[in-house]
Tab-separated table of N, CA and C in Angstrom:
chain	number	residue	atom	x	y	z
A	686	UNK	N	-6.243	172.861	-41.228
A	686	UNK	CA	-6.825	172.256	-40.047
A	686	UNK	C	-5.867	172.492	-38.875
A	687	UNK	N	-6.233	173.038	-37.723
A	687	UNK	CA	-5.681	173.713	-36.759
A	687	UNK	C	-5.294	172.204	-36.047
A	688	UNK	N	-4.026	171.756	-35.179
A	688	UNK	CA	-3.160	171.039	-34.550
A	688	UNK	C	-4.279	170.143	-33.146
A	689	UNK	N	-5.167	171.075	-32.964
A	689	UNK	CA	-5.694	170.910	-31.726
A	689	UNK	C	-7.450	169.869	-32.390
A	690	UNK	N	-7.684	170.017	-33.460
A	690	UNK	CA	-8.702	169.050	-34.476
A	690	UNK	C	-7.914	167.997	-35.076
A	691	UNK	N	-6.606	168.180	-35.439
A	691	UNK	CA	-6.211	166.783	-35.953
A	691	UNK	C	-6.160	166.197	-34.516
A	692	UNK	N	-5.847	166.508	-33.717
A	692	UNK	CA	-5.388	165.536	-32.478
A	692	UNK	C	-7.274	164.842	-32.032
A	693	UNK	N	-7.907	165.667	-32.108
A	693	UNK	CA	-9.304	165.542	-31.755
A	693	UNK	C	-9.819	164.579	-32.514
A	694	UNK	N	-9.165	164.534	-34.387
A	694	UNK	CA	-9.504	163.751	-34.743
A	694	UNK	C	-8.787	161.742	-34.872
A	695	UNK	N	-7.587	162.217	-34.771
A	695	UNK	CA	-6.699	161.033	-34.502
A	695	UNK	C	-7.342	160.470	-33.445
A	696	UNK	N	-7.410	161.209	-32.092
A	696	UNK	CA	-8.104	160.654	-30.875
A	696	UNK	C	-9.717	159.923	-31.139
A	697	UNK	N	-10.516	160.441	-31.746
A	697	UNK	CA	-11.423	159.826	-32.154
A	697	UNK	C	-11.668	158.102	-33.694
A	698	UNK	N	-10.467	158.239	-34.331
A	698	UNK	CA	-9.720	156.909	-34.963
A	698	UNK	C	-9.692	155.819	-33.711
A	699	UNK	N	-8.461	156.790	-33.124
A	699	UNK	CA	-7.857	155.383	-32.001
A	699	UNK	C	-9.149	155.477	-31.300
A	700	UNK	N	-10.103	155.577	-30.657
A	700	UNK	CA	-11.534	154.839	-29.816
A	700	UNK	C	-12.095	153.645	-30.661
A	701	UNK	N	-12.031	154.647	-31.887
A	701	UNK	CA	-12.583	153.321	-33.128
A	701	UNK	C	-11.643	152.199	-32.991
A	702	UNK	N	-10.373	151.799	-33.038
A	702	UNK	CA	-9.676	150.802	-32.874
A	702	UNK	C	-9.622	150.652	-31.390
A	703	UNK	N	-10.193	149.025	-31.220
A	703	UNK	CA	-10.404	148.677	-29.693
A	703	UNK	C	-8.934	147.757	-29.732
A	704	UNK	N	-8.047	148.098	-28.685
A	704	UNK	CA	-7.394	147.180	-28.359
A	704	UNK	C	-7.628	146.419	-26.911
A	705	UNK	N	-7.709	145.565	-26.814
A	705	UNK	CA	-7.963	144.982	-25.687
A	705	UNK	C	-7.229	144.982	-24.512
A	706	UNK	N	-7.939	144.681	-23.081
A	706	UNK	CA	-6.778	145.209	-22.346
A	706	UNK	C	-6.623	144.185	-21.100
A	707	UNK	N	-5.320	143.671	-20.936
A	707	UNK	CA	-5.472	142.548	-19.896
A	707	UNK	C	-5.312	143.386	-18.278
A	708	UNK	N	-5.925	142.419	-18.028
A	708	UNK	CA	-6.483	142.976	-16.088
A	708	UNK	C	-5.146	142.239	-15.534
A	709	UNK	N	-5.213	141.169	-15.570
A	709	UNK	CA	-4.361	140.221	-15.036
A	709	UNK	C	-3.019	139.702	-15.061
A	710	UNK	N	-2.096	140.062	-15.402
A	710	UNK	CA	-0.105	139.984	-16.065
A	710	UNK	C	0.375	139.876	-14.845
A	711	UNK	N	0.911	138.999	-14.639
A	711	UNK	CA	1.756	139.202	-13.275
A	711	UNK	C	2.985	138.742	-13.706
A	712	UNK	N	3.147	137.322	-14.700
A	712	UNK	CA	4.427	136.293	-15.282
A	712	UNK	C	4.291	136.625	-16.471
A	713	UNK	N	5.585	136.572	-17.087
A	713	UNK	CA	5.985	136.223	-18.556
A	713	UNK	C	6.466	135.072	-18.689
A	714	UNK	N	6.183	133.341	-19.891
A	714	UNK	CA	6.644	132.581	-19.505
A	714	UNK	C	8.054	133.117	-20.160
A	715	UNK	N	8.960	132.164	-19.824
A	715	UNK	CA	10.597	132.040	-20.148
A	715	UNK	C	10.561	132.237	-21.892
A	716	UNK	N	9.644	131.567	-22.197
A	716	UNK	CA	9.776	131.050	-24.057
A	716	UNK	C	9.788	132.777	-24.535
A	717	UNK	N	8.813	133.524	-24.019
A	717	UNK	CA	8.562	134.859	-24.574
A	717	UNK	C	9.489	135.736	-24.064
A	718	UNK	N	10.142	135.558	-22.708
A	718	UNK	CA	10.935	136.828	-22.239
A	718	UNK	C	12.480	136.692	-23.213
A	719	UNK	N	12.732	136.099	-23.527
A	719	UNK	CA	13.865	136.238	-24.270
A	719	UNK	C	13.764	136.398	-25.864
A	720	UNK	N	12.501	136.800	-26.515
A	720	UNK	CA	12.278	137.046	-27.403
A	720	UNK	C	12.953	138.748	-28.116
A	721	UNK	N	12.531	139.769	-26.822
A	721	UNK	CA	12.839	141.174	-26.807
A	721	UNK	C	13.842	141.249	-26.117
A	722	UNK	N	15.438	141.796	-26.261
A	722	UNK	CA	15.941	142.234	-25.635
A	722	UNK	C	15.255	143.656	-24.499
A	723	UNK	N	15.994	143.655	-23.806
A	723	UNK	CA	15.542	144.120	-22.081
A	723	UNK	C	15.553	145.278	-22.848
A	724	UNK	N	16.233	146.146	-23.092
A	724	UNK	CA	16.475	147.762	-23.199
A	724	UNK	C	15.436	148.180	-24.351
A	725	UNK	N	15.135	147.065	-25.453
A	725	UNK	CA	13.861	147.484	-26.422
A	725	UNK	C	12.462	147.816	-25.559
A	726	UNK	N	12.508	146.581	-24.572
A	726	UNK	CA	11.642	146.538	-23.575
A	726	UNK	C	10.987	147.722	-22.805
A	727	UNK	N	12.097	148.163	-22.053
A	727	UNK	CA	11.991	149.456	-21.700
A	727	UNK	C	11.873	150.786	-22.212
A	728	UNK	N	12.456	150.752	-23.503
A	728	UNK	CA	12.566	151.530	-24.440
A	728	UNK	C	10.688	152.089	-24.656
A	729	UNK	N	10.470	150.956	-25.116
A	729	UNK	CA	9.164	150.688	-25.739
A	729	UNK	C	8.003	150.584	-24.983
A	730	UNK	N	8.558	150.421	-23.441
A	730	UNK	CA	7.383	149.434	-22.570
A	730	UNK	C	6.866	149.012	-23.052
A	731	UNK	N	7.181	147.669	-23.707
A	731	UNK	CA	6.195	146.775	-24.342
A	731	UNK	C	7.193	145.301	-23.760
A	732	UNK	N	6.223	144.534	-24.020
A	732	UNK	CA	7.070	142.839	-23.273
A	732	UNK	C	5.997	141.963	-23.948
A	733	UNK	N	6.468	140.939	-24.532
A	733	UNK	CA	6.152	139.492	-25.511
A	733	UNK	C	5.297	138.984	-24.913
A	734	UNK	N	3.979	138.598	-24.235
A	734	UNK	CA	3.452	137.481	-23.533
A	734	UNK	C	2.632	136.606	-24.025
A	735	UNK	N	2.709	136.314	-25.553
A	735	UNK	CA	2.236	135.183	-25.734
A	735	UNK	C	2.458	135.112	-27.296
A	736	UNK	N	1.880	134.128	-27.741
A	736	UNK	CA	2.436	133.712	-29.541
A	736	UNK	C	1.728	132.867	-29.996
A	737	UNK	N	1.529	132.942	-31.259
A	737	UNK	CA	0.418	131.072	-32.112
A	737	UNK	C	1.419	131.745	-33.204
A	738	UNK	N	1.933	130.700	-33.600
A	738	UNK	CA	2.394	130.526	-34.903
A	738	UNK	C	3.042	131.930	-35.267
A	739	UNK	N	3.044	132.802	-36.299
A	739	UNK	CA	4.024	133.854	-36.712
A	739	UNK	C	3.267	135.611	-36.048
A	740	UNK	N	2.228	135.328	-35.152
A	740	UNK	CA	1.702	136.041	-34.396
A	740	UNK	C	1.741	136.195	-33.062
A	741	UNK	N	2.575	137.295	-32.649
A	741	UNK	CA	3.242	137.521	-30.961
A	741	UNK	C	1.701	137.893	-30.735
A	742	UNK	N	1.364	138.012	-29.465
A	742	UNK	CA	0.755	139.099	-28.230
A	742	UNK	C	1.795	139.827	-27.676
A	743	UNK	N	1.655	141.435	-27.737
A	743	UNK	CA	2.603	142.234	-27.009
A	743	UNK	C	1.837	142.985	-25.906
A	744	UNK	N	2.231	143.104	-25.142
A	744	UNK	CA	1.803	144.336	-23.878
A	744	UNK	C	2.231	145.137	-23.901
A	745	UNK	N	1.515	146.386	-24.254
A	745	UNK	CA	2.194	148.103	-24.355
A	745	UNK	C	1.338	148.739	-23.318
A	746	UNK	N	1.403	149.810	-23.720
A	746	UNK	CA	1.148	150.599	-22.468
A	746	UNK	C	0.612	151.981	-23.256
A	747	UNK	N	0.880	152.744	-24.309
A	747	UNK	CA	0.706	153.718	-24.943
A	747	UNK	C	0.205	153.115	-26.470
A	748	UNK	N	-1.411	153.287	-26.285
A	748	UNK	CA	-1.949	152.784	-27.977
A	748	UNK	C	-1.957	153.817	-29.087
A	749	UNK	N	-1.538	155.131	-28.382
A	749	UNK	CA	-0.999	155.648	-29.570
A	749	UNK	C	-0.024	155.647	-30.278
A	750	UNK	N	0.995	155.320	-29.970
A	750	UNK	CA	2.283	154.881	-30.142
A	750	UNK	C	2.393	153.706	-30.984
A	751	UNK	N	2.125	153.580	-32.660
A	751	UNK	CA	2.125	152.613	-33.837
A	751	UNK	C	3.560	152.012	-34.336
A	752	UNK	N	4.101	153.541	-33.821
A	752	UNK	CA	5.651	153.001	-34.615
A	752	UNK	C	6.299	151.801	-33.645
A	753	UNK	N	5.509	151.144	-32.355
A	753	UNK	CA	6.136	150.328	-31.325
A	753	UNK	C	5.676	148.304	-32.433
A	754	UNK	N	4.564	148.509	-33.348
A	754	UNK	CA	4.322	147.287	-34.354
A	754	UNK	C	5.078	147.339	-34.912
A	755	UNK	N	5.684	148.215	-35.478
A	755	UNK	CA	6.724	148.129	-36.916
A	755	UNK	C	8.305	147.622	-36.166
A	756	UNK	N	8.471	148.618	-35.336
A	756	UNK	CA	10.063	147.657	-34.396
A	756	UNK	C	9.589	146.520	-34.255
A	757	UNK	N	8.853	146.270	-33.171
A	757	UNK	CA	8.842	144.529	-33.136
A	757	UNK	C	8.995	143.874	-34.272
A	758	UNK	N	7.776	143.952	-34.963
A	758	UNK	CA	7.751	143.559	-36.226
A	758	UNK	C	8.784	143.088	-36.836
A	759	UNK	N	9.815	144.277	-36.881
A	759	UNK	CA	10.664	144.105	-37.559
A	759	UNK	C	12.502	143.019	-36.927
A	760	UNK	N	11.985	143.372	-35.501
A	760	UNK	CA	13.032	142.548	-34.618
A	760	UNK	C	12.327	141.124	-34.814
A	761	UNK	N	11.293	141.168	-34.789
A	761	UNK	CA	10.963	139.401	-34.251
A	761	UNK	C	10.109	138.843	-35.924
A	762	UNK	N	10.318	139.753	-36.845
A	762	UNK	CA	9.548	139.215	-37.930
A	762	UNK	C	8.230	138.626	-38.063
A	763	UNK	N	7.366	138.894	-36.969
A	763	UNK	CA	5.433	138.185	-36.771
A	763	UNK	C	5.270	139.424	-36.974
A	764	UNK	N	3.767	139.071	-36.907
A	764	UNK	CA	3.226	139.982	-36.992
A	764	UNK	C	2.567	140.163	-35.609
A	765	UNK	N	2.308	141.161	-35.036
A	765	UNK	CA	2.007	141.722	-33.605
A	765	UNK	C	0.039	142.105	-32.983
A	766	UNK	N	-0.131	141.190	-32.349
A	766	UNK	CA	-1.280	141.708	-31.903
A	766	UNK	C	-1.449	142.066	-30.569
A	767	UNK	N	-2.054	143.517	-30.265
A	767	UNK	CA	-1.124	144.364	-28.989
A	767	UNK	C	-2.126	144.023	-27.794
A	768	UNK	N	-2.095	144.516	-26.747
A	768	UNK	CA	-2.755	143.986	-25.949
A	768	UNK	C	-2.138	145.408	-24.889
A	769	UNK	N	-3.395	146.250	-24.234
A	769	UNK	CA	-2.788	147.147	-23.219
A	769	UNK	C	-2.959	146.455	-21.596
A	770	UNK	N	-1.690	147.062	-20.877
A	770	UNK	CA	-1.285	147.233	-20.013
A	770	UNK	C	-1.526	148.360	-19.276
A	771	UNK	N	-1.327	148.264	-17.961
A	771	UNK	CA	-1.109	149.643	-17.137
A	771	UNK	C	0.206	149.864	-17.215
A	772	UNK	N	0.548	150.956	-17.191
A	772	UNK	CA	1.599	151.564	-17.000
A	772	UNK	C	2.510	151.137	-15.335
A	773	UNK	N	2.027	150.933	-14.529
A	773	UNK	CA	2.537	150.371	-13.431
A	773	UNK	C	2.904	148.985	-13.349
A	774	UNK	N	2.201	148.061	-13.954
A	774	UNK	CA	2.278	146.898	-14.103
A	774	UNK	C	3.321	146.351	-15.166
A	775	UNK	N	3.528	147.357	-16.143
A	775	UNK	CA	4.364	147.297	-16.967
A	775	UNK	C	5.794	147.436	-16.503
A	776	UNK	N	5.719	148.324	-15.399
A	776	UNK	CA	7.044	148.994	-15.004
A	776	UNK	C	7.826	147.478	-14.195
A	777	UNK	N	6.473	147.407	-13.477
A	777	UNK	CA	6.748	145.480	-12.685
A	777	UNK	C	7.325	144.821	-13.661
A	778	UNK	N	6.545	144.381	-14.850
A	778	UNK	CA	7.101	143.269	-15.385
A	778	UNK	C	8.661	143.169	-15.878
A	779	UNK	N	8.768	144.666	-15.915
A	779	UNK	CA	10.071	145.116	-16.731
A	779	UNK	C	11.260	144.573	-15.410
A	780	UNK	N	10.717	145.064	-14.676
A	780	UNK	CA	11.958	145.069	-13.410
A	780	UNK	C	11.903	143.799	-12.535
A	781	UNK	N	10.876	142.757	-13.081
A	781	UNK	CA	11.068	141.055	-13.016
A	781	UNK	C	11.691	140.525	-13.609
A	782	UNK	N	11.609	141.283	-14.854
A	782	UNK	CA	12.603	140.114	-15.680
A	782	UNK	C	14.249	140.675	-16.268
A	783	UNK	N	14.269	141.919	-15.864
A	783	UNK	CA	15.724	142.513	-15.456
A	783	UNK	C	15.907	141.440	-14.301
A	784	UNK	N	15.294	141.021	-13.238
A	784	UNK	CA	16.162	140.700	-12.122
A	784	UNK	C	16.133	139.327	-12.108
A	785	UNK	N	15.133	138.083	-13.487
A	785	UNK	CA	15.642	136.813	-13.552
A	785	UNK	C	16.987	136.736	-14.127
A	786	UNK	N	17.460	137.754	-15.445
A	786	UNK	CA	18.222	137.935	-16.327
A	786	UNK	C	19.263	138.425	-15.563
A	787	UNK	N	19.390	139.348	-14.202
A	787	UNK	CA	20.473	139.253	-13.346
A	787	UNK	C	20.643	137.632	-12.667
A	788	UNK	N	19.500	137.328	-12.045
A	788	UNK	CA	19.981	136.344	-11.210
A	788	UNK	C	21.011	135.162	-12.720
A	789	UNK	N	20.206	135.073	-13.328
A	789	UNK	CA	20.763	133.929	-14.427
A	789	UNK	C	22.072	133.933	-15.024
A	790	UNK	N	22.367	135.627	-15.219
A	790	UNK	CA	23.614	136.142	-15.574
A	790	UNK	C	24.587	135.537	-14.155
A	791	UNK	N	24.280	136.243	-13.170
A	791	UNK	CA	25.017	135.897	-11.810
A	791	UNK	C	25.320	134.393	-11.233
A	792	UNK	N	24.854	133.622	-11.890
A	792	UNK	CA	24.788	132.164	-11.423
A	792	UNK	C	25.767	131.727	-12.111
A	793	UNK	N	25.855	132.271	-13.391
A	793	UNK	CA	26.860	131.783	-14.736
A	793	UNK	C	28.100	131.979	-14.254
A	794	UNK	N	28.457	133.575	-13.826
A	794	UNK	CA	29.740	134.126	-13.529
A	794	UNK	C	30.506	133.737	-12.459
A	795	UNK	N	29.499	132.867	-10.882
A	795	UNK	CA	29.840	131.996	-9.751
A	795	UNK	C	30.376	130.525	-10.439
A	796	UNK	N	29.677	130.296	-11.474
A	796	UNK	CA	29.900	129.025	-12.061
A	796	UNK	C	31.565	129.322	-13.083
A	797	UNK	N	31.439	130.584	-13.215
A	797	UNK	CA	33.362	131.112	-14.195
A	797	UNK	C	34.325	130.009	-13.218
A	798	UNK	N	34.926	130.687	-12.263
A	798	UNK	CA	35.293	129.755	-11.228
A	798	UNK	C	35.916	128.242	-11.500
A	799	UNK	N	34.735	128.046	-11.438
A	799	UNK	CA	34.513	126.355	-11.595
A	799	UNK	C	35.024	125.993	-13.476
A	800	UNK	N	34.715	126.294	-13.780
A	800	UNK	CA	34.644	126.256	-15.333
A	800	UNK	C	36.603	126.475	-15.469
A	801	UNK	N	36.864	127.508	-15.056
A	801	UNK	CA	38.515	127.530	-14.951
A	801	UNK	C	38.967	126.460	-14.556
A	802	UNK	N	38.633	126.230	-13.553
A	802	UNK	CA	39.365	124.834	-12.257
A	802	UNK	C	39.354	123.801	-13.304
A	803	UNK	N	38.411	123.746	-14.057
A	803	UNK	CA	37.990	122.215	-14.538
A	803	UNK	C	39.045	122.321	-16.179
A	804	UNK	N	38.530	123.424	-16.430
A	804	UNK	CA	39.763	123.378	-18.019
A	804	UNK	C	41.430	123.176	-17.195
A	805	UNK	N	41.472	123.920	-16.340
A	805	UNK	CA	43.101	123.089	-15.610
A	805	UNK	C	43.132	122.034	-15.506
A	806	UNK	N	42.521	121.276	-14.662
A	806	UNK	CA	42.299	120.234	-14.358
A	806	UNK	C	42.102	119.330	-15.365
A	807	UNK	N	41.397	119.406	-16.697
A	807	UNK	CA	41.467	118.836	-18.195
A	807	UNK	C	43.042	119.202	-18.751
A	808	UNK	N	43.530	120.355	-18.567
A	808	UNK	CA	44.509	120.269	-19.059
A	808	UNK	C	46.216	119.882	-18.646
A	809	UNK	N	46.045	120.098	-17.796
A	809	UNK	CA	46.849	119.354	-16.560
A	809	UNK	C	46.875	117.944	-17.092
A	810	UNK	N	45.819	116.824	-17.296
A	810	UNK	CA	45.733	115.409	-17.417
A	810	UNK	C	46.159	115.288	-18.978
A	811	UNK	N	45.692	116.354	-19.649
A	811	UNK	CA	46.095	115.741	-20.195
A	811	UNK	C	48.048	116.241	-20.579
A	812	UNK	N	48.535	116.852	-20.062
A	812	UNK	CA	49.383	117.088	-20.112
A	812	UNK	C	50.581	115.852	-19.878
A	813	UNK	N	49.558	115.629	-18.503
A	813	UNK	CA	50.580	113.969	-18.160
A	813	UNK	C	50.764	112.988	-18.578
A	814	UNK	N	49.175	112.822	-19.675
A	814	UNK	CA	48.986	111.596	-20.446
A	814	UNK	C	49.897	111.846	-21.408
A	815	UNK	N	50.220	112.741	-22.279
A	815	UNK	CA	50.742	113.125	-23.075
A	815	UNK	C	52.793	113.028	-22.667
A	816	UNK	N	52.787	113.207	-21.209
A	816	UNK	CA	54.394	112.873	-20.940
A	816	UNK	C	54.747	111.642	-20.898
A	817	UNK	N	53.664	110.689	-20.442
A	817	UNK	CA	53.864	109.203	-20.102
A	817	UNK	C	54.087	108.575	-21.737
């Protein structure tokens, strides 16, 4: 069977399998974005947006692409029911939640600072309590 009929026929499988496709993604809540590390994310274009019990919802972008159930799968241990995306919208979500995961990272490292001052400042007292 010539390369250009298996593809004709694979392509005609995947029509038979309907995956559904959301119109609407704009947010990921918090509970799901930290499920996938960022770089699988991108890797994969795929992102977590929803869950019941040991069954994610994922957003992909390429439904031919099977081997993207078995990673998850295997990172988050559910089982995966996929859900397509646009490819543009995907690229959004990706580069929203890179930039909560900066801001959140960046808030921490302003807060280093403070966190020093205060272990001195703990240790300092008790230094004195400890001379008296």
């Amino acid at each position: 069977m010539s390369n250009r009929k298996r593809k004709e026929l694979t392509d005609d499988v995947l029509q038979d399998v309907m995956i559904p496709k959301l119109w609407t993604l704009r947010r990921i809540p918090g509970r799901y974005r930290c499920l996938l590390p960022v770089a699988v994310m991108k890797r994969y274009q795929c992102v977590v947006v929803g869950g019941e019990g040991s069954i994610l919802t994922v957003a992909i972008t390429k439904p031919t692409d099977t081997c993207i159930f078995h990673t998850i799968g295997a990172l988050t241990g559910c089982t995966i029911f996929p859900v397509l995306v646009e490819p543009v919208r995907m690229r959004l979500l990706i580069r929203r939640i890179e930039r909560l995961e900066y801001a959140y990272y960046a808030s921490m490292n302003s807060l280093a600072f403070y966190y020093a001052l205060q272990q001195r400042s703990m240790l300092s007292f008790l230094i004195n309590c400890h001379e008296r």
